CSV table of C-alpha atoms and ligand atoms in Angstrom, one decimal:
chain,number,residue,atom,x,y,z
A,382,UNK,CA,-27.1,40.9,-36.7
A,383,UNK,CA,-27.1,40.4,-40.2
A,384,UNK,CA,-30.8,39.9,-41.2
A,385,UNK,CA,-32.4,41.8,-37.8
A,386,UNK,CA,-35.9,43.2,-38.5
A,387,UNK,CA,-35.8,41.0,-42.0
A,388,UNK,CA,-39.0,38.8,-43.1
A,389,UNK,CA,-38.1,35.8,-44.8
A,390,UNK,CA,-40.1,33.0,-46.3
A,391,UNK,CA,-38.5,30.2,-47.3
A,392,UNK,CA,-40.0,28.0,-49.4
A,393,UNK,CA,-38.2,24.3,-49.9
A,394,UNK,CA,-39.4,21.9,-52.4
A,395,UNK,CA,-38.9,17.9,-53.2
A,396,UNK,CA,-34.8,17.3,-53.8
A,397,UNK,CA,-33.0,15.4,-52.0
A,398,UNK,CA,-30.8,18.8,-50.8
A,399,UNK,CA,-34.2,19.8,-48.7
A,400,UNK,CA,-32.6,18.6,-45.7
A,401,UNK,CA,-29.6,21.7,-46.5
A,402,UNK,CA,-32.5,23.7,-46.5
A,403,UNK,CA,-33.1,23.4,-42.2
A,404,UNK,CA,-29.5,24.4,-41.7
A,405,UNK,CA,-30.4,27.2,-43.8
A,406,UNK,CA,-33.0,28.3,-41.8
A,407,UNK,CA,-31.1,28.1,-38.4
A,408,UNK,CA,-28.5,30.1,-40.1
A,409,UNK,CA,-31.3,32.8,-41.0
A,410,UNK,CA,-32.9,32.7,-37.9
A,411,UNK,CA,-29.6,32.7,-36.2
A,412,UNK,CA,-29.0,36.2,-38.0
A,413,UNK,CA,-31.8,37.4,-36.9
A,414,UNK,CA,-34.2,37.4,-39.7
A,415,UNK,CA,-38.3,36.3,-39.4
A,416,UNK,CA,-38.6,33.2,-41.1
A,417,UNK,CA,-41.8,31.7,-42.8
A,418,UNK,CA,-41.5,28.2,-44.1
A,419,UNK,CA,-43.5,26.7,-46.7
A,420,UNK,CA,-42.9,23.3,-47.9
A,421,UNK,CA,-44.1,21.6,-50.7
A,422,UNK,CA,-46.0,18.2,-50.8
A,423,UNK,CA,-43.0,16.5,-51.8
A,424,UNK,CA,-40.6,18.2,-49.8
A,425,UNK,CA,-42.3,17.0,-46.6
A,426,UNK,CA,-41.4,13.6,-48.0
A,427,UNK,CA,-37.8,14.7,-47.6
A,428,UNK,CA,-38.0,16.6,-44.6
A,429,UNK,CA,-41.0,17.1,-41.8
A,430,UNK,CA,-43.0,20.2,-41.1
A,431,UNK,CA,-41.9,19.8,-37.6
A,432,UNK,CA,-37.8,20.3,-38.5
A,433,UNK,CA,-38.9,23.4,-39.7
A,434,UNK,CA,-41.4,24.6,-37.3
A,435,UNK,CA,-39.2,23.8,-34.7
A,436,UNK,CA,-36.5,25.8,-36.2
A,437,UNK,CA,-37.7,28.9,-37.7
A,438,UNK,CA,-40.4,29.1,-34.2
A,439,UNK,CA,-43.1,29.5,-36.5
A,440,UNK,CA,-46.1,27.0,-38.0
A,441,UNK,CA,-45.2,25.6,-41.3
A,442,UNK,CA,-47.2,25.6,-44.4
A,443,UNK,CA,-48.2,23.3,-47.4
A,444,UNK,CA,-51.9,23.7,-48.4
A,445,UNK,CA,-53.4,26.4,-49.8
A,446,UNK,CA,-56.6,25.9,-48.3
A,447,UNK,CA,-55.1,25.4,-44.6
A,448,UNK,CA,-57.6,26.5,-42.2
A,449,UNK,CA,-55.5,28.1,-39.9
A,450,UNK,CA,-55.7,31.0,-42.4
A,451,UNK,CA,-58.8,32.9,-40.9
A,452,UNK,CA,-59.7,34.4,-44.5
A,453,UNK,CA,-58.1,31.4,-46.2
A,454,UNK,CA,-56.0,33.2,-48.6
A,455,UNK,CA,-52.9,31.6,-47.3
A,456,UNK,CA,-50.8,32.8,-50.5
A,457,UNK,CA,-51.4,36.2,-49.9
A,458,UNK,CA,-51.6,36.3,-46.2
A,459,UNK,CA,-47.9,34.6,-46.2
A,460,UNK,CA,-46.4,36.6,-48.9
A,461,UNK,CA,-47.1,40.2,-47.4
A,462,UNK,CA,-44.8,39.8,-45.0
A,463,UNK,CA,-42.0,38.9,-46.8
A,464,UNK,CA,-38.9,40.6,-48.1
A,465,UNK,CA,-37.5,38.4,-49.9
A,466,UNK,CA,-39.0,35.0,-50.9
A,467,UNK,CA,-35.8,32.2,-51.1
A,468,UNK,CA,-36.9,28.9,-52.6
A,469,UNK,CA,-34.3,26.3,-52.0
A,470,UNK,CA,-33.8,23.9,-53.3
A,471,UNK,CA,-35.6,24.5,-56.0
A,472,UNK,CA,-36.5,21.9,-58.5
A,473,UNK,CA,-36.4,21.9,-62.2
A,474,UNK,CA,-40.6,21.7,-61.6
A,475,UNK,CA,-40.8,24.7,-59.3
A,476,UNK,CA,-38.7,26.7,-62.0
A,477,UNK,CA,-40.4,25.4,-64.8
A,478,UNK,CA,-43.8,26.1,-63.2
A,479,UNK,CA,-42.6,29.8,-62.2
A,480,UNK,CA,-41.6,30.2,-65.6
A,481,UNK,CA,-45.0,29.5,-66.8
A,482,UNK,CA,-46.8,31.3,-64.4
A,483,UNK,CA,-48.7,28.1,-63.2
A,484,UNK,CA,-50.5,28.5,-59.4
A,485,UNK,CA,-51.8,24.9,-58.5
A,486,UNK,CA,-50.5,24.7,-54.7
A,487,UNK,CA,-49.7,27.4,-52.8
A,488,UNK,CA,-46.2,28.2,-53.4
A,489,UNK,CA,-46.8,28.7,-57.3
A,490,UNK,CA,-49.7,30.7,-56.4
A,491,UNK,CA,-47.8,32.6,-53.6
A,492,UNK,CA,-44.7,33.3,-56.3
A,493,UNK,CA,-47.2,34.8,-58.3
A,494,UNK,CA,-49.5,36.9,-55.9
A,495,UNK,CA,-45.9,37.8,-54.1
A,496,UNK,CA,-45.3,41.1,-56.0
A,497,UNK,CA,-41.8,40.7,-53.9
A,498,UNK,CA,-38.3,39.7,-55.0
A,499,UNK,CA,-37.7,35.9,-55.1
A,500,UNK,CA,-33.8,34.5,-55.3
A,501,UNK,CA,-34.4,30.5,-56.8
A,502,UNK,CA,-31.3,28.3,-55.4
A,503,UNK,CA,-31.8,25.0,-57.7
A,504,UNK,CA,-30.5,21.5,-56.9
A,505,UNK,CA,-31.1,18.7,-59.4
A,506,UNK,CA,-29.4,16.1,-60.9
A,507,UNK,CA,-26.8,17.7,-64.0
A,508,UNK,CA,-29.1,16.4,-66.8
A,509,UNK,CA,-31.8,18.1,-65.4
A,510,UNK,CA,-30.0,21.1,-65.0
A,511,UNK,CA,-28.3,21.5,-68.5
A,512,UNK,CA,-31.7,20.3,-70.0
A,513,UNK,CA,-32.6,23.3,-72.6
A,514,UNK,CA,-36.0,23.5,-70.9
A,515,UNK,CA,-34.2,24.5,-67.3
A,516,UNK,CA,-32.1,26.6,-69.1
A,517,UNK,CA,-35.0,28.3,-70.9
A,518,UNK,CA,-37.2,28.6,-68.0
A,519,UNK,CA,-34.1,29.9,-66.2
A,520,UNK,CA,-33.9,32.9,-68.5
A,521,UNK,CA,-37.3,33.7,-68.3
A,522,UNK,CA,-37.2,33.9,-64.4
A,523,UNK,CA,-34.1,36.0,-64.7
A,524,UNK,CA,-35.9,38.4,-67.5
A,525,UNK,CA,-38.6,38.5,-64.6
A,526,UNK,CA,-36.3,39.9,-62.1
A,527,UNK,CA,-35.4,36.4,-60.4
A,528,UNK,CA,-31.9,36.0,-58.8
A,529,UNK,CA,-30.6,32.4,-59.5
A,530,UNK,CA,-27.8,31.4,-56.7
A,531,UNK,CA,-25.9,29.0,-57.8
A,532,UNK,CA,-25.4,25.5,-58.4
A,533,UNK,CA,-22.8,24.7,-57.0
A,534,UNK,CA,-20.5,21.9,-59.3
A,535,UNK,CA,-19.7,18.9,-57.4
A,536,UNK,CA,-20.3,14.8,-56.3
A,537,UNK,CA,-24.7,14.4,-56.8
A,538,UNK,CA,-26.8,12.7,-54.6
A,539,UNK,CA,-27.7,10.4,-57.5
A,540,UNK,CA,-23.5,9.5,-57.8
A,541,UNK,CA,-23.0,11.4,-61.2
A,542,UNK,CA,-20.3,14.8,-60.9
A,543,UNK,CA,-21.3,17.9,-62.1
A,544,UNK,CA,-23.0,21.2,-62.0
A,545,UNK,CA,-26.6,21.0,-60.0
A,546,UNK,CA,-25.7,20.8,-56.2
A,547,UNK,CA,-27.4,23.3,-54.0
A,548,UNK,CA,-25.2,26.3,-53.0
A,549,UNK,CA,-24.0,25.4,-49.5
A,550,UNK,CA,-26.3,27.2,-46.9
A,551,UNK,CA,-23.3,29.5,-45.4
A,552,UNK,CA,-22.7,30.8,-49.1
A,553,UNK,CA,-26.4,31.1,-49.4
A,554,UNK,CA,-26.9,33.0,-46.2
A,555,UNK,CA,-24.1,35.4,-48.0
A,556,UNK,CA,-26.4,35.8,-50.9
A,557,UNK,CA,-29.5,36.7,-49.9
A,558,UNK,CA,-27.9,39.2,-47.4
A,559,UNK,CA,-27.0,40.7,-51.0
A,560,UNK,CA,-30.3,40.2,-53.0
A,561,UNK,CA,-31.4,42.4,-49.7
A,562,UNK,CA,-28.7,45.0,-49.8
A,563,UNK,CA,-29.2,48.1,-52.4
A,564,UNK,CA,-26.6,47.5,-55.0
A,565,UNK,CA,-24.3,50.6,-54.9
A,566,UNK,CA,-21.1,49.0,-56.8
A,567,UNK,CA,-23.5,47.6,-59.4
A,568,UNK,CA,-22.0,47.4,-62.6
A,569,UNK,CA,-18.4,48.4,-61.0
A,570,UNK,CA,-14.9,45.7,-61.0
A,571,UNK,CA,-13.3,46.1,-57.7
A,572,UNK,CA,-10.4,44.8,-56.8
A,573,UNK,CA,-9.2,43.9,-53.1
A,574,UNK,CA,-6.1,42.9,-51.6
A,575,UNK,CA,-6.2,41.2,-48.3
A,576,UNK,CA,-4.1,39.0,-46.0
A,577,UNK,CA,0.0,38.9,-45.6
A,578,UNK,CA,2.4,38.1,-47.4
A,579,UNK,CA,5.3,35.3,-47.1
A,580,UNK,CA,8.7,36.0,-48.1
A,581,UNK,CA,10.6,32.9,-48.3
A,582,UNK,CA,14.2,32.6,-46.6
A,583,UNK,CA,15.0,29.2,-48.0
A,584,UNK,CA,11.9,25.9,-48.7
A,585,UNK,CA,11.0,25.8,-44.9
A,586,UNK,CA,11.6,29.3,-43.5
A,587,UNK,CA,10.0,32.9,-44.0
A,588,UNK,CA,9.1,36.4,-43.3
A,589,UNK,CA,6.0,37.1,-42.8
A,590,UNK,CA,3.2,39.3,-40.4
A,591,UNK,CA,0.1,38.8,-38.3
A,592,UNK,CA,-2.8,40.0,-40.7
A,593,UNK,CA,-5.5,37.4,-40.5
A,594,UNK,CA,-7.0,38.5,-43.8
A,595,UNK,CA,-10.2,39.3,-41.8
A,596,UNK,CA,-10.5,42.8,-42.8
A,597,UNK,CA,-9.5,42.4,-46.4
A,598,UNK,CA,-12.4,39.4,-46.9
A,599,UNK,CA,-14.7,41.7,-45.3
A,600,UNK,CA,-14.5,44.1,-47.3
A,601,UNK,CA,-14.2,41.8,-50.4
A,602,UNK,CA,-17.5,40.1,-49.3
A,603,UNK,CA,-19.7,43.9,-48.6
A,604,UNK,CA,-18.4,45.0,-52.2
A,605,UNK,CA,-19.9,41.8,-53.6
A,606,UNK,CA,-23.1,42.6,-51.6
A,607,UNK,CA,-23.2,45.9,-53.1
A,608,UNK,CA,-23.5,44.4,-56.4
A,609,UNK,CA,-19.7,44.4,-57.5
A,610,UNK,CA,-17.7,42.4,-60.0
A,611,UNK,CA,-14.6,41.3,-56.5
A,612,UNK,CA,-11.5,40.5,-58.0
A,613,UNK,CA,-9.7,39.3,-54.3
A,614,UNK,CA,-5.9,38.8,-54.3
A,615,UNK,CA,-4.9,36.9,-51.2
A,616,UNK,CA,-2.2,36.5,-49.2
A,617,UNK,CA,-2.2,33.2,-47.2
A,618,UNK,CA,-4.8,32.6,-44.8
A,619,UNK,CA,-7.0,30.4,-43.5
A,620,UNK,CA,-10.6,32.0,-44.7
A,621,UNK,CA,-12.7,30.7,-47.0
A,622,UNK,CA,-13.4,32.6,-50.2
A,623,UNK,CA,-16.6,35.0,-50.1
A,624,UNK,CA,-19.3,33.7,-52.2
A,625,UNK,CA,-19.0,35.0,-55.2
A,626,UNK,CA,-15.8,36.5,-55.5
A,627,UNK,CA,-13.1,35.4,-57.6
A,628,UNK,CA,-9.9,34.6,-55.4
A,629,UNK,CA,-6.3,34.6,-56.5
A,630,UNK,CA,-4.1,32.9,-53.6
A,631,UNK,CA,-0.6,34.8,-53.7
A,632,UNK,CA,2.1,34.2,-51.4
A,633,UNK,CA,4.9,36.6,-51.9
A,634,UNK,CA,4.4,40.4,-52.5
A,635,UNK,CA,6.0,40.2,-55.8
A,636,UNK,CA,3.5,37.6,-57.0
A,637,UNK,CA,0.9,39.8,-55.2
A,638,UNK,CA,2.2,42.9,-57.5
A,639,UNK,CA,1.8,40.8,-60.2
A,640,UNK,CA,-1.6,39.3,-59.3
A,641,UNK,CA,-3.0,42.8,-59.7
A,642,UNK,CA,-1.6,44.3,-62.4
A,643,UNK,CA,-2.8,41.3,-64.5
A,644,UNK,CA,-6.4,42.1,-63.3
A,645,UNK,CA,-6.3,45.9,-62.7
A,646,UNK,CA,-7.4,46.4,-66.3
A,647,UNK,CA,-10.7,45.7,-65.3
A,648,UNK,CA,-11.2,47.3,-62.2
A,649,UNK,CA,-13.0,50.8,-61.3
A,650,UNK,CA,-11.9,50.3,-57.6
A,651,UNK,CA,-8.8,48.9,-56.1
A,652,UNK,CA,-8.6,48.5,-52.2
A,653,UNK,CA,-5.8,47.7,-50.2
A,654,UNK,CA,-6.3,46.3,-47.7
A,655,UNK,CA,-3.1,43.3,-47.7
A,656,UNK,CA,-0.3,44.2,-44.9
A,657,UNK,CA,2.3,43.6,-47.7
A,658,UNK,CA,5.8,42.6,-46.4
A,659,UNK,CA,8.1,45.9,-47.1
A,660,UNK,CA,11.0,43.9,-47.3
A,661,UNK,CA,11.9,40.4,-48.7
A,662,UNK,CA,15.3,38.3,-48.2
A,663,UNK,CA,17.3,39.4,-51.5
A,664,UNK,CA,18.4,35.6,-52.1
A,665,UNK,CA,16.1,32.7,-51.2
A,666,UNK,CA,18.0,29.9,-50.2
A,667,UNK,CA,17.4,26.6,-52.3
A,668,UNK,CA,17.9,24.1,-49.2
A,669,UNK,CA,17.1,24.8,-45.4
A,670,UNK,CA,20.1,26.6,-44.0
A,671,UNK,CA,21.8,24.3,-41.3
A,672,UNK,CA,22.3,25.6,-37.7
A,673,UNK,CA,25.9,25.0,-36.1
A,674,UNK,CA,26.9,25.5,-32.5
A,675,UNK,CA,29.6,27.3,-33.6
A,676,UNK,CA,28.5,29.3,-36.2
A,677,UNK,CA,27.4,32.7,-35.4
A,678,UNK,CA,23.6,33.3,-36.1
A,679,UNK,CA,23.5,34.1,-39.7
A,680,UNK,CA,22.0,37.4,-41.4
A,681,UNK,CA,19.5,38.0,-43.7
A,682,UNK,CA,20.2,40.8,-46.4
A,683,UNK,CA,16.7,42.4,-47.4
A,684,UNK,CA,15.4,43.9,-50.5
A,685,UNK,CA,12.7,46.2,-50.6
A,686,UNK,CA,9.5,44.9,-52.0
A,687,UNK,CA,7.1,46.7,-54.6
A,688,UNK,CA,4.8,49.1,-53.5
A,689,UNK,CA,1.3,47.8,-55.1
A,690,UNK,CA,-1.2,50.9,-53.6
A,691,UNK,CA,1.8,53.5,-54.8
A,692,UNK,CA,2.3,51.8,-58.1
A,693,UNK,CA,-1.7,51.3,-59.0
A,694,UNK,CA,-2.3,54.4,-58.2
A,695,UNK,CA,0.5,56.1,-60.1
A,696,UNK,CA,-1.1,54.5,-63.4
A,697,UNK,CA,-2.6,56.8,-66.2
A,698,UNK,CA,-6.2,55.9,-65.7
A,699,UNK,CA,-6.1,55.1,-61.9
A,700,UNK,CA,-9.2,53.1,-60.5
A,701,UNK,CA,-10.6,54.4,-57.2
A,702,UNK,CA,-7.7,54.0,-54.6
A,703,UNK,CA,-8.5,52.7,-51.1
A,704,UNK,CA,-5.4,52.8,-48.9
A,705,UNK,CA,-5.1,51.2,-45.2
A,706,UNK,CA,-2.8,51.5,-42.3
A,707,UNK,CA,-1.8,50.1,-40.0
A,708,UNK,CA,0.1,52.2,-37.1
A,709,UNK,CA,1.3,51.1,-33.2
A,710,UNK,CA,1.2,55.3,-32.7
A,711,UNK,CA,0.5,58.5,-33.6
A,712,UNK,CA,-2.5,57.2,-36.2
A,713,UNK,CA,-3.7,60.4,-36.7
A,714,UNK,CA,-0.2,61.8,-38.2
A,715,UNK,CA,1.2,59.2,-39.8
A,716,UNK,CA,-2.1,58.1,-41.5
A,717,UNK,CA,-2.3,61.5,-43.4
A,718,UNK,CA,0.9,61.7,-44.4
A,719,UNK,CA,0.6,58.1,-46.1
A,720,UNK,CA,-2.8,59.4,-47.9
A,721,UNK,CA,-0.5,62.3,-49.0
A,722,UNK,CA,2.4,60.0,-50.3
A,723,UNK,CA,0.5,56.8,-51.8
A,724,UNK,CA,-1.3,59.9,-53.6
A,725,UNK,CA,-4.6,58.2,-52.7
A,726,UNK,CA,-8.0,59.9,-52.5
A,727,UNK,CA,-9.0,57.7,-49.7
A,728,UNK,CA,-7.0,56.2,-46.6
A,729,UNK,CA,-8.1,54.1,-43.8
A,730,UNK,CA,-7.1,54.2,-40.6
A,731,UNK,CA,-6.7,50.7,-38.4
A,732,UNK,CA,-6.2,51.5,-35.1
A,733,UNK,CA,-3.1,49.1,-34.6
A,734,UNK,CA,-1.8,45.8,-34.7
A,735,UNK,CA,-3.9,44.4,-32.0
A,736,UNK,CA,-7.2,44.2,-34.0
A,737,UNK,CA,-5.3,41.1,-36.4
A,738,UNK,CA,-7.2,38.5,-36.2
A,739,UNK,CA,-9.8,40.0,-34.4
A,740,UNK,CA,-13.6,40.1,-35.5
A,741,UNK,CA,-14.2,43.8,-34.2
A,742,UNK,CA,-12.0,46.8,-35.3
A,743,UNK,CA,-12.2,50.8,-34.9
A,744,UNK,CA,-11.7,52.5,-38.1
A,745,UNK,CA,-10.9,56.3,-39.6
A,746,UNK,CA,-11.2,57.8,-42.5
A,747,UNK,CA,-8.8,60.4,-43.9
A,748,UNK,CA,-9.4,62.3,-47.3
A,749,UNK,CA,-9.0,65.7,-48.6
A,750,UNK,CA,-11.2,67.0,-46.2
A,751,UNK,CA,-9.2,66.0,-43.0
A,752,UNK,CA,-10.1,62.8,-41.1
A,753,UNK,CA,-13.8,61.1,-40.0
A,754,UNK,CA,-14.4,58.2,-37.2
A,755,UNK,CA,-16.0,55.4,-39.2
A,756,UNK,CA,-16.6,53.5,-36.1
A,757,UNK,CA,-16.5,50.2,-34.1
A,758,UNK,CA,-17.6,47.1,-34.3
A,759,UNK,CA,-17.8,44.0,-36.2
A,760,UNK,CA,-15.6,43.9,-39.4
A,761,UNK,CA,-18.1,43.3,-41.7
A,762,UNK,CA,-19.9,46.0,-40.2
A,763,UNK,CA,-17.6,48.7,-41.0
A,764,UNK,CA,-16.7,47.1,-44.5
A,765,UNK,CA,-20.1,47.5,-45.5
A,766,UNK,CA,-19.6,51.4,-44.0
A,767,UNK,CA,-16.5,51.7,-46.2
A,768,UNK,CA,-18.6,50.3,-49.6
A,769,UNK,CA,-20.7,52.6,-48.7
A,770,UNK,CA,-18.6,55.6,-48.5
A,771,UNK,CA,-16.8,54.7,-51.7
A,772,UNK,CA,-19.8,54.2,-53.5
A,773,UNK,CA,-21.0,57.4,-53.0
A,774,UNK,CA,-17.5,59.0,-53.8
A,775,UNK,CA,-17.6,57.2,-56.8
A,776,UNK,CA,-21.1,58.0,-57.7
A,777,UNK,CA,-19.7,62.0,-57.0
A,778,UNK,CA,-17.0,62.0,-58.9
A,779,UNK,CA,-18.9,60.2,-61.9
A,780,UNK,CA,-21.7,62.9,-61.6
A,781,UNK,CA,-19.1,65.3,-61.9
A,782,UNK,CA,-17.5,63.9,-64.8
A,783,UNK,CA,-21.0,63.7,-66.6
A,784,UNK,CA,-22.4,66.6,-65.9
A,785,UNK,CA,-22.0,69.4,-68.4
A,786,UNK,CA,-20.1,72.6,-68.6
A,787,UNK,CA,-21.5,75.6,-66.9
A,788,UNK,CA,-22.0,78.3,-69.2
B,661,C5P,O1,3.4,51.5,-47.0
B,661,C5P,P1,2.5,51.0,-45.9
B,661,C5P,O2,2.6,49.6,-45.6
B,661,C5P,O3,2.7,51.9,-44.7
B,661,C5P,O4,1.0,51.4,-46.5
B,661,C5P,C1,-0.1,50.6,-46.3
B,661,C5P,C2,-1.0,50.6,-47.5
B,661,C5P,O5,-0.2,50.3,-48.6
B,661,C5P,C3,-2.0,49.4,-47.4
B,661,C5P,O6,-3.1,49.8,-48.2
B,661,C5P,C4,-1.2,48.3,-48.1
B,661,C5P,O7,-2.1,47.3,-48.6
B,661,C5P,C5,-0.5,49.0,-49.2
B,661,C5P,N1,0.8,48.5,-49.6
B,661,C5P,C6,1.0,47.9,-50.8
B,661,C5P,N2,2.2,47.4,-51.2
B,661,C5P,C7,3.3,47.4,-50.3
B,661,C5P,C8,3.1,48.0,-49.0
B,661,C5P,C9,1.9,48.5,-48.7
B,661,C5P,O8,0.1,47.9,-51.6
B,661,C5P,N3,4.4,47.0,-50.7
């Protein structure tokens, strides 16, 4: 799980989004983390202790002199615990107050007796978000070492349009697993590509495979964990975005090619993970060919498509290159062989078409050295094993490049 063996408090204060906030703690107990709720006095006007004490299994708390605190220092008591603090929503008053440094009820005197890492999620109407005053008080939480998630832009509760919605809990969940996951790839652009590709035969018709995208997202979403700048080109598929990430939506592997070469510019890492078609029709037919019961079954002359991995990594100034393949045999072979011809320092191994769409996969590495089981399991599991791997062959390679000359 996600969050096992993680101690959360989350502390939910008076907008209207509080009621976003007990879907976020199922979500956070549902990945296994400890969670503590404190409310404030005007979020229990939105939403009841008992929602949350019900949810997260645990008393909730608003006073700072509750007595069920034996040495009733409730701030302290509830902070030590923690590993993160998540206020959402949070209010323009709980930011301006953490700003200031206030401690008048017990979350502002717990946010500043925490000595822990606090994410703010803020909710509030647009005004009150693009306010200079939010804006300043925001900066000063950030200078403190605050991460601010979100807002999201969209339709208010109060009917106006704009920027000051709270994150949506599932992108929120996504977050604080980062704000709790050492940030590796900070600093670094990396650039992923994930899904298939469709090659069009004429407006109704195509070619295409059966990657999900799974893989590719996964790995897109553990990079942005790890602190990275994701650049994701997709193929189509039916995932939603990682938070966080910035998505292009391709459909053919020429507009793929193109996708990344715009953006490779920028990137320190490029992973590919997209099962690109190898071939497309060579003409695309401009209406939908008519079947006749006479006719013989027409066919389809193919042209081969551009090799992205090959091609990004036969630039000048190559970015880290992360290859995958996919094989139906002989992994072991074939796999090295395509490290050795994409000219990639890293390859990984997918042991065959029957993990697409799956959530679980069994992966291999192979580099220089020869080849290395990464393991089973979850995808996301052993995306955030491949981040981790590059990471530290990046970190490696840049110590080697720093380091100075022996004499
Ligand atoms: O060439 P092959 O499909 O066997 O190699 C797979 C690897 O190459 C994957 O990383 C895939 O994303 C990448 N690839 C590519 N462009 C292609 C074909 C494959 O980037 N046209």
């Amino acid at each position: 799980m996600d969050l096992q063996d993680r101690s959360i408090l989350l502390a939910v204060t008076g907008g209207v989004a509080a009621y976003k906030a007990a879907e976020l703690c199922r979500l956070l107990v549902k990945a296994g983390a400890q969670v503590q709720v404190v409310l404030t006095e005007s979020a229990s006007r939105f939403v009841g202790a008992a929602t949350f004490q019900a949810l997260s299994g645990k008393p909730v708390f608003t006073d700072l002199w509750d007595a069920r605190v034996p040495n009733t220092m409730a701030h302290i008591e509830l902070a030590r615990a923690a590993d993160l603090i998540v206020v959402a929503p949070a209010t323009a008053h709980i930011l301006a107050r953490a700003a200031q440094g206030l401690a008048d009820d017990l979350l502002s005197t717990l946010l500043l007796a925490a000595g822990k890492p606090v994410l703010f999620a803020p909710a509030m109407n647009r005004e009150m978000w693009l306010h200079p005053a939010t804006q300043r008080n925001l900066a000063i939480l950030r200078a403190d070492g605050a991460r601010i998630c979100g807002p999201a832009s969209g339709e208010q509760a109060c009917g106006e349009v704009g920027e000051g919605r709270l994150v949506e809990p599932d992108d929120l969940l996504q977050d604080i697993i980062a704000a709790l996951t050492p940030n590796s790839l900070e600093g670094r652009t990396v650039l992923v590509t994930a899904g298939p590709t469709f090659e069009p035969i004429d407006p109704v018709r195509g070619l295409t495979n059966r990657s999900s995208g799974k893989m590719g997202y996964a790995v897109a979403r553990a990079a942005r964990e790890a602190g990275a700048h994701v650049l994701l080109v997709s193929g189509p598929t039916a995932l939603a975005a990682p938070f966080g990430v910035e998505r292009t939506v391709v459909e053919t592997a020429q507009q793929m090619a193109d996708a990344v070469m715009a953006q490779i510019a920028q990137a320190q890492v490029f992973i590919a993970t997209a099962a690109v078609a190898d071939w497309r029709p060579a003409q695309v037919l401009a209406q939908k060919q008519k079947k006749s019961p006479d006719a013989p079954p027409p066919s389809i002359a193919l042209q081969t498509n551009p090799d992205i991995l090959a091609a990004v990594a036969a630039l000048p100034q190559p970015p880290y290159c992360v290859g995958f393949a996919a094989e139906s045999e002989n992994l072991i072979a074939h796999a090295a062989a395509k490290r050795a011809r994409k000219n990639v320092p890293l390859l990984v191994g997918n042991l065959g078409p029957e993990t697409f769409g799956q959530d679980d996969n069994r992966l291999e590495l192979f580099d220089a050295s020869g080849h290395h089981p990464l393991g089973s399991g979850r995808k996301i599991e052993l995306a955030r094993k491949l981040i981790g791997e590059v990471a530290r062959r990046l970190a490696a390679s840049s110590n080697l490049i720093q380091s100075p000359p022996r004499t």
